[in-house]
Amino acid sequence: MRVDLGSHRLHPSIEPRILADLQGLLGDRLQKRQRNGRIRLLGRWMGFPLKAADLVSRTPKGFAARVMRDALVSPFTRPREDTFSEVVRAGLGRTISETFYLPYARKIWGIDPFRLSGEQARRRVAADSFVKLAARVVRGSGAGGARGSSYFWYPERGYGAISEALAAGASDAGAELRLGERVASVEAGSERVAVATLDGERIEGDFLFSTVPLPVLAGLTGADEAVMTAARGLRIRSMVLVYLVLDASRFSTFDAHYFPEANTRVTRISEPKNYRDASDPVDKTVICAEIPCWFEDATWSATPGSLAEIVTHTISDAGLEVPAIERVHVERLRAAYPVYEAGFERHLEAIDAWVSSLPRVITFGRQGLFAHDNAHHALAMAYTAVDLLGPDGTFDLEGWEAAKRRFAMHVVED
Ligand SMILES: Cc1cc2nc3c(=O)[nH]c(=O)nc-3n(C[C@H](O)[C@H](O)[C@H](O)COP(=O)(O)OP(=O)(O)OC[C@H]3O[C@@H](n4cnc5c(N)ncnc54)[C@H](O)[C@@H]3O)c2cc1C
């Protein structure tokens, strides 16, 4: 049974030309699926994306009234400072922020929301005002749902099938792919660029397109101390993924369970089998719990047994049954989420100025631009980079700077 590195869906807001390419590569193995998640809020389950009816009928008495009161006040409220907590509180009111967004932010990014930049809210909270939230809830695409719809795309053989199909397409077109190479250094000249591997090989080219984390690129390129100091100022949140192989045909009928509240370290549990129609084994299922953490902290270093215990407690505290566990498997993602700590802009600007001074190095992607993005945004960046590469081997650097300003408008979909 193929599983993903945490819950992944391809969002319908993907550029049509990119979707068409993926459909061309994957055919009807790229399935159109209805979202079917639920969220644990205030001791009860609600459909996720949230629906207006649930917000009124399934929340504790008085909750909807408090939200309505916040909505009336909100047009006259301005953030007192540019922090995540102030931006969300001004846009969505105290009730929704304190029940949902602030505890969730603290778990995902690991620091208090008043120490996060307001930019984190603008990039990460798609429905950041009552008007946008109401529009989504009425459409049924909810606070975390895809713009304008509640469906998503998903390959029959798991999300990784997208990368595999693109890799196969690239190879067919003549690209040589080498996976697992260890890069020792990058020489970024003004005419050529070279990458040296730990095995002592030197690969030269006209351009280097990089998606490794920006601080890693700075280190490999031998950037000066001022740039390295800026790089160290950019914090990246890690994540532990705990997979439980269950001796049951299904854990639930839902694709994902969301846990925004502070009573568990888990943020989401997904069941890959429910993301697709496929010939998965009938008598087994796998669930994957996402636990954000810092690199090498106690959670990162915890044993599979104790991580599995966190997951089973989360499940039973939410009133669900845990089927017999056949096996536990743990994956650790060092670079999961860029953290926009207050003041991060100054570090990012310094490192961006440095990378822009290297005419042969183009960095993009989630870690490569330290941007909150989805896979369809990362793909859009790659397509843009290709568009700007001329047939004569030149790269339109001015066009790229303009494109980066557009990328900064990307807002993540959950
Ligand atoms: C838990 C989770 C769930 C998500 N869910 C969704 C979703 O449902 N839908 C969606 O569209 N997006 C989702 N995303 C976001 C999506 O994964 C990213 O937008 C996308 O992966 C970005 O692609 P990228 O190529 O820029 O970066 P990545 O996929 O992060 O690729 C960066 C690459 O750099 C490599 N690398 C890192 N350090 C080094 C090094 N030192 N040397 C060499 N290589 C290195 C990494 O191994 C990795 O392969 C999710 C992300 C997470 C963490």
Tab-separated table of C-alpha atoms and ligand atoms in Angstrom:
chain	number	residue	atom	x	y	z
A	1	MET	CA	0.000	0.000	0.000
A	2	ARG	CA	1.602	3.240	-1.102
A	3	VAL	CA	1.476	6.122	1.394
A	4	ASP	CA	2.473	9.792	1.323
A	5	LEU	CA	4.772	12.005	3.394
A	6	GLY	CA	1.765	13.356	5.291
A	7	SER	CA	-1.627	14.242	3.823
A	8	HIS	CA	-1.271	15.513	0.257
A	9	ARG	CA	-3.842	16.621	-2.296
A	10	LEU	CA	-3.463	18.395	-5.598
A	11	HIS	CA	-5.635	21.499	-5.336
A	12	PRO	CA	-8.034	22.530	-8.100
A	13	SER	CA	-6.523	26.020	-8.177
A	14	ILE	CA	-3.573	24.487	-10.096
A	15	GLU	CA	-2.828	26.313	-13.384
A	16	PRO	CA	-4.914	24.662	-16.150
A	17	ARG	CA	-1.886	24.097	-18.428
A	18	ILE	CA	-0.053	22.234	-15.644
A	19	LEU	CA	-3.108	20.144	-14.818
A	20	ALA	CA	-3.462	19.310	-18.510
A	21	ASP	CA	0.157	18.103	-18.591
A	22	LEU	CA	-0.353	15.962	-15.495
A	23	GLN	CA	-3.544	14.531	-16.966
A	24	GLY	CA	-1.620	13.801	-20.150
A	25	LEU	CA	1.027	11.932	-18.154
A	26	LEU	CA	-1.244	10.156	-15.685
A	27	GLY	CA	-4.446	9.764	-17.704
A	28	ASP	CA	-7.454	8.649	-15.667
A	29	ARG	CA	-5.103	7.486	-12.927
A	30	LEU	CA	-5.302	11.117	-11.770
A	31	GLN	CA	-8.618	10.933	-9.957
A	32	LYS	CA	-11.006	13.754	-9.123
A	33	ARG	CA	-12.022	13.251	-5.495
A	34	GLN	CA	-14.428	14.912	-3.088
A	35	ARG	CA	-12.869	16.149	0.140
A	36	ASN	CA	-14.138	14.189	3.104
A	37	GLY	CA	-12.373	15.290	6.264
A	38	ARG	CA	-13.433	16.206	9.749
A	39	ILE	CA	-12.045	18.476	12.418
A	40	ARG	CA	-11.977	18.104	16.199
A	41	LEU	CA	-13.149	21.349	17.742
A	42	LEU	CA	-14.506	22.040	21.210
A	43	GLY	CA	-14.824	18.353	22.021
A	44	ARG	CA	-16.846	17.444	18.942
A	45	TRP	CA	-16.399	16.512	15.286
A	46	MET	CA	-17.331	18.782	12.426
A	47	GLY	CA	-17.066	18.283	8.702
A	48	PHE	CA	-13.922	19.837	7.225
A	49	PRO	CA	-13.982	22.003	5.141
A	50	LEU	CA	-16.440	23.666	7.516
A	51	LYS	CA	-20.043	24.094	6.464
A	52	ALA	CA	-22.375	26.863	7.572
A	53	ALA	CA	-24.928	24.388	8.941
A	54	ASP	CA	-22.281	22.673	11.129
A	55	LEU	CA	-21.048	25.986	12.473
A	56	VAL	CA	-24.538	26.803	13.684
A	57	SER	CA	-25.823	23.381	14.730
A	58	ARG	CA	-22.725	21.498	15.923
A	59	THR	CA	-20.926	24.111	17.998
A	60	PRO	CA	-21.642	24.666	21.715
A	61	LYS	CA	-24.486	27.015	22.633
A	62	GLY	CA	-23.515	30.645	22.170
A	63	PHE	CA	-20.545	29.955	19.872
A	64	ALA	CA	-22.321	30.972	16.655
A	65	ALA	CA	-23.681	34.092	18.404
A	66	ARG	CA	-20.164	35.094	19.507
A	67	VAL	CA	-18.865	34.547	15.960
A	68	MET	CA	-21.705	36.699	14.592
A	69	ARG	CA	-20.912	39.458	17.089
A	70	ASP	CA	-17.219	39.325	16.076
A	71	ALA	CA	-18.257	39.520	12.412
A	72	LEU	CA	-20.194	42.744	13.067
A	73	VAL	CA	-17.262	44.345	14.871
A	74	SER	CA	-14.565	43.054	12.516
A	75	PRO	CA	-14.908	45.649	9.688
A	76	PHE	CA	-13.958	48.323	12.269
A	77	THR	CA	-11.032	46.400	13.768
A	78	ARG	CA	-7.443	46.940	12.642
A	79	PRO	CA	-4.436	44.873	13.771
A	80	ARG	CA	-2.595	46.755	16.533
A	81	GLU	CA	0.686	45.362	15.218
A	82	ASP	CA	1.824	43.218	12.306
A	83	THR	CA	1.806	39.844	14.048
A	84	PHE	CA	-0.016	36.608	13.180
A	85	SER	CA	-2.253	36.840	16.239
A	86	GLU	CA	-3.246	40.462	15.604
A	87	VAL	CA	-3.892	39.989	11.870
A	88	VAL	CA	-6.051	36.897	12.443
A	89	ARG	CA	-7.871	38.435	15.418
A	90	ALA	CA	-8.646	41.620	13.462
A	91	GLY	CA	-9.832	39.664	10.411
A	92	LEU	CA	-11.729	36.797	12.000
A	93	GLY	CA	-12.479	37.974	15.531
A	94	ARG	CA	-11.554	36.632	18.936
A	95	THR	CA	-13.811	33.546	18.954
A	96	ILE	CA	-12.541	31.871	15.775
A	97	SER	CA	-8.915	32.933	16.375
A	98	GLU	CA	-8.771	31.655	19.926
A	99	THR	CA	-10.640	28.428	19.211
A	100	PHE	CA	-8.901	27.507	15.993
A	101	TYR	CA	-6.114	29.578	14.487
A	102	LEU	CA	-3.958	30.587	17.444
A	103	PRO	CA	-3.575	27.126	19.049
A	104	TYR	CA	-3.059	25.615	15.576
A	105	ALA	CA	-0.381	28.211	14.728
A	106	ARG	CA	1.427	27.511	17.996
A	107	LYS	CA	1.519	23.784	17.193
A	108	ILE	CA	2.457	24.053	13.538
A	109	TRP	CA	5.167	26.725	13.804
A	110	GLY	CA	6.281	26.101	17.373
A	111	ILE	CA	6.255	29.670	18.653
A	112	ASP	CA	3.647	31.962	20.136
A	113	PRO	CA	1.473	33.538	17.421
A	114	PHE	CA	2.267	37.034	18.727
A	115	ARG	CA	5.931	36.324	17.839
A	116	LEU	CA	5.002	35.322	14.276
A	117	SER	CA	4.970	37.936	11.530
A	118	GLY	CA	1.604	39.129	10.165
A	119	GLU	CA	2.892	37.834	6.817
A	120	GLN	CA	2.455	34.284	8.119
A	121	ALA	CA	-1.290	34.955	8.399
A	122	ARG	CA	-1.523	36.599	4.968
A	123	ARG	CA	0.257	33.676	3.270
A	124	ARG	CA	-1.242	30.877	5.296
A	125	VAL	CA	-4.818	31.830	6.201
A	126	ALA	CA	-6.736	31.726	2.923
A	127	ALA	CA	-9.995	32.917	4.523
A	128	ASP	CA	-8.541	35.822	6.504
A	129	SER	CA	-11.669	37.922	6.785
A	130	PHE	CA	-15.294	37.268	7.565
A	131	VAL	CA	-16.274	38.080	4.005
A	132	LYS	CA	-13.888	35.452	2.578
A	133	LEU	CA	-14.727	32.949	5.308
A	134	ALA	CA	-18.462	33.370	4.745
A	135	ALA	CA	-18.030	32.928	0.985
A	136	ARG	CA	-16.125	29.689	1.535
A	137	VAL	CA	-18.450	28.321	4.184
A	138	VAL	CA	-21.490	29.006	2.012
A	139	ARG	CA	-19.786	27.243	-0.930
A	140	GLY	CA	-18.851	24.403	1.413
A	141	SER	CA	-15.148	24.783	0.717
A	142	GLY	CA	-14.610	25.986	4.274
A	143	ALA	CA	-11.896	27.776	6.187
A	144	GLY	CA	-9.195	25.485	4.918
A	145	GLY	CA	-10.688	24.321	1.644
A	146	ALA	CA	-9.679	24.878	-1.925
A	147	ARG	CA	-10.767	28.115	-3.550
A	148	GLY	CA	-14.301	27.699	-4.796
A	149	SER	CA	-14.652	23.941	-4.559
A	150	SER	CA	-14.393	20.964	-2.286
A	151	TYR	CA	-12.718	18.531	-4.645
A	152	PHE	CA	-9.084	17.735	-5.251
A	153	TRP	CA	-6.936	15.668	-7.598
A	154	TYR	CA	-5.126	12.585	-6.443
A	155	PRO	CA	-3.235	9.839	-8.298
A	156	GLU	CA	-4.358	6.247	-7.946
A	157	ARG	CA	-0.840	5.237	-6.843
A	158	GLY	CA	-0.344	7.957	-4.262
A	159	TYR	CA	0.883	11.529	-4.464
A	160	GLY	CA	4.414	10.420	-5.339
A	161	ALA	CA	3.037	9.231	-8.686
A	162	ILE	CA	2.996	12.914	-9.755
A	163	SER	CA	6.756	13.253	-9.265
A	164	GLU	CA	7.339	9.863	-10.843
A	165	ALA	CA	5.285	10.782	-13.920
A	166	LEU	CA	7.103	14.120	-14.295
A	167	ALA	CA	10.466	12.383	-13.854
A	168	ALA	CA	9.586	9.796	-16.504
A	169	GLY	CA	8.378	12.580	-18.845
A	170	ALA	CA	11.640	14.483	-18.314
A	171	SER	CA	13.738	11.364	-18.983
A	172	ASP	CA	11.767	10.680	-22.154
A	173	ALA	CA	12.537	14.254	-23.222
A	174	GLY	CA	16.261	13.631	-22.728
A	175	ALA	CA	16.914	14.717	-19.137
A	176	GLU	CA	19.375	12.721	-17.087
A	177	LEU	CA	18.141	12.286	-13.525
A	178	ARG	CA	20.438	11.373	-10.660
A	179	LEU	CA	18.847	10.860	-7.283
A	180	GLY	CA	20.628	10.685	-3.946
A	181	GLU	CA	23.745	12.544	-5.127
A	182	ARG	CA	25.473	14.379	-2.279
A	183	VAL	CA	26.479	17.916	-3.167
A	184	ALA	CA	29.716	19.215	-1.649
A	185	SER	CA	29.812	22.727	-3.103
A	186	VAL	CA	28.478	25.095	-5.753
A	187	GLU	CA	30.756	27.417	-7.751
A	188	ALA	CA	28.557	30.251	-8.988
A	189	GLY	CA	30.502	32.117	-11.680
A	190	SER	CA	29.215	34.920	-13.867
A	191	GLU	CA	29.437	32.835	-17.091
A	192	ARG	CA	29.082	29.253	-15.863
A	193	VAL	CA	28.065	27.365	-12.750
A	194	ALA	CA	29.495	24.117	-11.378
A	195	VAL	CA	28.332	21.627	-8.782
A	196	ALA	CA	30.880	19.391	-7.052
A	197	THR	CA	29.650	16.134	-5.527
A	198	LEU	CA	31.058	14.404	-2.469
A	199	ASP	CA	32.261	11.648	-4.812
A	200	GLY	CA	34.609	14.183	-6.394
A	201	GLU	CA	32.651	14.733	-9.611
A	202	ARG	CA	32.254	18.232	-11.071
A	203	ILE	CA	29.150	18.964	-13.157
A	204	GLU	CA	29.220	22.209	-15.144
A	205	GLY	CA	26.357	24.061	-16.783
A	206	ASP	CA	24.954	27.406	-17.882
A	207	PHE	CA	22.446	27.624	-15.032
A	208	LEU	CA	21.708	25.966	-11.728
A	209	PHE	CA	18.027	25.635	-10.784
A	210	SER	CA	17.878	24.793	-7.096
A	211	THR	CA	15.042	23.804	-4.740
A	212	VAL	CA	17.147	22.928	-1.675
A	213	PRO	CA	16.542	25.107	1.402
A	214	LEU	CA	17.985	28.637	0.932
A	215	PRO	CA	20.297	28.368	3.978
A	216	VAL	CA	21.695	25.079	2.539
A	217	LEU	CA	22.320	26.758	-0.830
A	218	ALA	CA	24.103	29.648	0.902
A	219	GLY	CA	26.337	27.181	2.762
A	220	LEU	CA	27.151	25.148	-0.370
A	221	THR	CA	27.969	28.302	-2.343
A	222	GLY	CA	30.352	29.621	0.327
A	223	ALA	CA	28.337	32.791	0.920
A	224	ASP	CA	29.994	35.382	3.166
A	225	GLU	CA	29.405	35.643	6.903
A	226	ALA	CA	26.696	38.343	6.628
A	227	VAL	CA	24.633	36.089	4.328
A	228	MET	CA	25.225	33.066	6.572
A	229	THR	CA	24.050	35.077	9.589
A	230	ALA	CA	20.881	35.976	7.667
A	231	ALA	CA	20.495	32.292	6.687
A	232	ARG	CA	20.705	31.232	10.332
A	233	GLY	CA	17.931	33.737	11.103
A	234	LEU	CA	15.480	31.805	8.895
A	235	ARG	CA	13.922	29.073	11.011
A	236	ILE	CA	12.428	25.967	9.452
A	237	ARG	CA	10.012	23.723	11.311
A	238	SER	CA	10.541	19.972	11.105
A	239	MET	CA	7.998	17.193	11.277
A	240	VAL	CA	7.757	13.624	12.447
A	241	LEU	CA	5.395	11.367	10.512
A	242	VAL	CA	4.118	8.362	12.434
A	243	TYR	CA	2.631	5.572	10.302
A	244	LEU	CA	0.516	2.897	11.953
A	245	VAL	CA	-0.208	-0.220	9.911
A	246	LEU	CA	-3.590	-1.352	11.193
A	247	ASP	CA	-5.084	-4.797	11.169
A	248	ALA	CA	-8.409	-3.518	9.853
A	249	SER	CA	-9.854	-2.844	6.459
A	250	ARG	CA	-10.457	0.831	7.367
A	251	PHE	CA	-9.716	3.174	10.241
A	252	SER	CA	-12.604	5.441	9.222
A	253	THR	CA	-14.476	6.578	6.138
A	254	PHE	CA	-12.776	10.012	6.293
A	255	ASP	CA	-9.676	10.973	4.344
A	256	ALA	CA	-8.224	13.178	7.091
A	257	HIS	CA	-8.847	14.116	10.709
A	258	TYR	CA	-7.654	17.595	11.734
A	259	PHE	CA	-6.605	18.441	15.303
A	260	PRO	CA	-6.074	22.201	15.660
A	261	GLU	CA	-6.375	22.303	19.457
A	262	ALA	CA	-3.630	22.356	22.082
A	263	ASN	CA	-4.596	19.080	23.801
A	264	THR	CA	-2.487	16.995	21.383
A	265	ARG	CA	0.783	17.514	19.521
A	266	VAL	CA	-0.723	15.823	16.443
A	267	THR	CA	-2.051	18.227	13.794
A	268	ARG	CA	-3.563	15.762	11.323
A	269	ILE	CA	-4.133	12.051	10.785
A	270	SER	CA	-4.698	10.874	7.231
A	271	GLU	CA	-5.673	7.504	5.788
A	272	PRO	CA	-4.181	7.219	2.264
A	273	LYS	CA	-6.567	4.433	1.289
A	274	ASN	CA	-9.440	6.940	1.473
A	275	TYR	CA	-7.755	9.396	-0.919
A	276	ARG	CA	-8.188	7.178	-3.979
A	277	ASP	CA	-9.972	4.348	-5.679
A	278	ALA	CA	-7.246	1.745	-5.977
A	279	SER	CA	-6.581	-1.908	-5.520
A	280	ASP	CA	-5.159	-1.454	-2.020
A	281	PRO	CA	-5.106	-4.525	0.273
A	282	VAL	CA	-8.603	-5.108	1.616
A	283	ASP	CA	-7.769	-6.340	5.094
A	284	LYS	CA	-5.205	-3.693	6.100
A	285	THR	CA	-4.998	0.053	6.254
A	286	VAL	CA	-2.337	2.620	7.140
A	287	ILE	CA	-2.826	5.908	8.951
A	288	CYS	CA	-0.254	8.699	9.051
A	289	ALA	CA	-0.074	11.181	11.929
A	290	GLU	CA	1.733	14.503	11.486
A	291	ILE	CA	3.581	15.896	14.506
A	292	PRO	CA	5.433	19.191	13.929
A	293	CYS	CA	8.633	19.626	15.957
A	294	TRP	CA	12.080	21.245	15.876
A	295	PHE	CA	15.042	19.432	14.360
A	296	GLU	CA	16.642	17.202	17.022
A	297	ASP	CA	14.214	18.174	19.825
A	298	ALA	CA	12.643	15.550	22.116
A	299	THR	CA	9.813	14.785	19.656
A	300	TRP	CA	12.217	14.471	16.711
A	301	SER	CA	14.351	12.015	18.700
A	302	ALA	CA	11.459	10.098	20.343
A	303	THR	CA	11.252	6.338	19.829
A	304	PRO	CA	8.627	4.925	17.435
A	305	GLY	CA	6.897	3.336	20.452
A	306	SER	CA	6.431	6.606	22.332
A	307	LEU	CA	5.365	8.445	19.147
A	308	ALA	CA	2.779	5.725	18.466
A	309	GLU	CA	1.491	6.240	22.009
A	310	ILE	CA	0.962	9.973	21.340
A	311	VAL	CA	-1.070	9.023	18.265
A	312	THR	CA	-3.189	6.356	19.972
A	313	HIS	CA	-3.955	8.723	22.885
A	314	THR	CA	-4.988	11.409	20.429
A	315	ILE	CA	-7.329	8.971	18.722
A	316	SER	CA	-8.893	7.589	21.887
A	317	ASP	CA	-9.199	11.058	23.498
A	318	ALA	CA	-11.220	12.026	20.425
A	319	GLY	CA	-13.603	9.147	21.121
A	320	LEU	CA	-12.418	6.871	18.315
A	321	GLU	CA	-11.271	3.294	18.449
A	322	VAL	CA	-7.738	2.252	17.598
A	323	PRO	CA	-7.661	-1.052	15.698
A	324	ALA	CA	-4.851	-3.533	16.437
A	325	ILE	CA	-1.513	-2.061	15.355
A	326	GLU	CA	0.582	-4.375	13.240
A	327	ARG	CA	3.579	-2.141	12.676
A	328	VAL	CA	4.834	1.369	13.427
A	329	HIS	CA	7.020	3.263	10.985
A	330	VAL	CA	8.462	6.754	11.498
A	331	GLU	CA	9.707	9.248	8.885
A	332	ARG	CA	11.392	12.503	9.866
A	333	LEU	CA	11.222	15.601	7.624
A	334	ARG	CA	13.901	18.094	8.555
A	335	ALA	CA	12.558	20.940	6.391
A	336	ALA	CA	8.759	20.994	6.518
A	337	TYR	CA	7.469	24.526	7.152
A	338	PRO	CA	9.199	27.918	6.790
A	339	VAL	CA	8.584	29.876	10.020
A	340	TYR	CA	7.898	33.583	9.565
A	341	GLU	CA	9.122	34.751	12.942
A	342	ALA	CA	8.667	38.499	13.494
A	343	GLY	CA	11.606	40.233	11.776
A	344	PHE	CA	12.293	37.344	9.345
A	345	GLU	CA	11.831	39.778	6.421
A	346	ARG	CA	15.181	41.463	7.114
A	347	HIS	CA	17.015	38.087	6.926
A	348	LEU	CA	15.101	36.998	3.835
A	349	GLU	CA	15.801	40.298	2.058
A	350	ALA	CA	19.549	39.958	2.772
A	351	ILE	CA	19.689	36.416	1.448
A	352	ASP	CA	17.466	37.263	-1.539
A	353	ALA	CA	19.776	40.162	-2.456
A	354	TRP	CA	22.719	37.755	-2.315
A	355	VAL	CA	21.047	35.087	-4.478
A	356	SER	CA	19.897	37.737	-6.982
A	357	SER	CA	23.548	38.740	-7.370
A	358	LEU	CA	24.328	35.259	-8.753
A	359	PRO	CA	23.202	35.480	-12.400
A	360	ARG	CA	23.594	31.730	-13.011
A	361	VAL	CA	21.711	30.459	-9.936
A	362	ILE	CA	17.907	30.354	-9.867
A	363	THR	CA	16.324	29.213	-6.618
A	364	PHE	CA	12.649	28.435	-6.212
A	365	GLY	CA	10.140	26.174	-4.459
A	366	ARG	CA	9.006	26.041	-0.869
A	367	GLN	CA	12.440	25.889	0.746
A	368	GLY	CA	14.229	27.576	-2.157
A	369	LEU	CA	12.265	30.816	-1.706
A	370	PHE	CA	11.379	30.247	1.957
A	371	ALA	CA	7.773	30.540	0.818
A	372	HIS	CA	4.600	28.981	2.092
A	373	ASP	CA	3.377	27.116	-0.891
A	374	ASN	CA	1.585	24.081	-2.196
A	375	ALA	CA	2.872	21.637	-4.778
A	376	HIS	CA	0.866	23.405	-7.516
A	377	HIS	CA	2.628	26.676	-6.610
A	378	ALA	CA	6.042	24.966	-6.747
A	379	LEU	CA	5.086	23.544	-10.161
A	380	ALA	CA	3.956	27.000	-11.338
A	381	MET	CA	7.363	28.402	-10.319
A	382	ALA	CA	9.108	25.681	-12.321
A	383	TYR	CA	6.947	26.360	-15.374
A	384	THR	CA	7.696	30.093	-15.096
A	385	ALA	CA	11.431	29.383	-14.897
A	386	VAL	CA	11.180	27.307	-18.075
A	387	ASP	CA	9.173	30.072	-19.814
A	388	LEU	CA	11.964	32.536	-19.033
A	389	LEU	CA	14.707	30.321	-20.424
A	390	GLY	CA	15.270	31.407	-24.030
A	391	PRO	CA	16.077	29.008	-26.890
A	392	ASP	CA	19.461	30.768	-27.143
A	393	GLY	CA	20.307	29.714	-23.569
A	394	THR	CA	19.671	33.113	-21.950
A	395	PHE	CA	17.534	33.547	-18.863
A	396	ASP	CA	15.290	36.586	-18.395
A	397	LEU	CA	16.452	37.676	-14.932
A	398	GLU	CA	14.227	40.773	-14.890
A	399	GLY	CA	11.215	38.626	-15.711
A	400	TRP	CA	12.229	36.311	-12.875
A	401	GLU	CA	12.377	39.161	-10.333
A	402	ALA	CA	8.848	40.164	-11.425
A	403	ALA	CA	7.695	36.543	-11.176
A	404	LYS	CA	9.067	36.295	-7.624
A	405	ARG	CA	6.869	39.251	-6.652
A	406	ARG	CA	3.881	37.321	-8.047
A	407	PHE	CA	4.909	34.159	-6.180
A	408	ALA	CA	4.827	36.194	-2.969
A	409	MET	CA	1.039	36.402	-3.426
A	410	HIS	CA	0.611	32.596	-3.207
A	411	VAL	CA	-1.643	31.560	-0.362
A	412	VAL	CA	-1.529	27.997	0.915
A	413	GLU	CA	-4.557	25.697	0.706
A	414	ASP	CA	-4.896	23.003	3.389
B	1	LIG	C1	2.972	17.533	5.803
B	1	LIG	C2	2.806	18.326	4.529
B	1	LIG	C3	1.611	18.253	3.835
B	1	LIG	C4	1.442	18.973	2.649
B	1	LIG	N1	0.268	18.855	1.974
B	1	LIG	C5	0.131	19.430	0.761
B	1	LIG	C6	-1.060	19.245	-0.011
B	1	LIG	O1	-2.001	18.591	0.414
B	1	LIG	N2	-1.111	19.825	-1.237
B	1	LIG	C7	-0.086	20.564	-1.733
B	1	LIG	O2	-0.189	21.050	-2.874
B	1	LIG	N3	1.036	20.787	-1.023
B	1	LIG	C8	1.175	20.231	0.219
B	1	LIG	N4	2.325	20.435	0.948
B	1	LIG	C9	3.330	21.336	0.416
B	1	LIG	C10	4.177	20.665	-0.640
B	1	LIG	O3	4.756	19.485	-0.113
B	1	LIG	C11	5.245	21.652	-1.056
B	1	LIG	O4	4.647	22.822	-1.547
B	1	LIG	C12	6.111	21.067	-2.163
B	1	LIG	O5	6.689	19.857	-1.746
B	1	LIG	C13	7.194	22.042	-2.492
B	1	LIG	O6	8.017	21.454	-3.460
B	1	LIG	P1	9.526	21.859	-3.541
B	1	LIG	O7	10.125	21.071	-4.628
B	1	LIG	O8	9.650	23.317	-3.529
B	1	LIG	O9	10.147	21.412	-2.124
B	1	LIG	P2	10.359	19.986	-1.499
B	1	LIG	O10	9.360	19.014	-1.993
B	1	LIG	O11	10.491	20.227	-0.008
B	1	LIG	O12	11.766	19.597	-2.113
B	1	LIG	C14	12.983	20.084	-1.600
B	1	LIG	C15	13.990	19.008	-1.856
B	1	LIG	O13	15.243	19.431	-1.377
B	1	LIG	C16	15.886	18.317	-0.820
B	1	LIG	N5	16.924	18.760	0.108
B	1	LIG	C17	16.764	19.358	1.299
B	1	LIG	N6	17.961	19.580	1.863
B	1	LIG	C18	18.889	19.125	1.009
B	1	LIG	C19	20.290	19.064	1.029
B	1	LIG	N7	20.990	19.529	2.059
B	1	LIG	N8	20.911	18.532	-0.037
B	1	LIG	C20	20.202	18.041	-1.069
B	1	LIG	N9	18.866	18.058	-1.143
B	1	LIG	C21	18.224	18.599	-0.118
B	1	LIG	C22	14.783	17.569	-0.114
B	1	LIG	O14	15.136	16.225	0.097
B	1	LIG	C23	13.655	17.702	-1.120
B	1	LIG	O15	13.636	16.667	-2.041
B	1	LIG	C24	2.507	19.774	2.162
B	1	LIG	C25	3.698	19.858	2.869
B	1	LIG	C26	3.858	19.149	4.053
B	1	LIG	C27	5.164	19.241	4.801
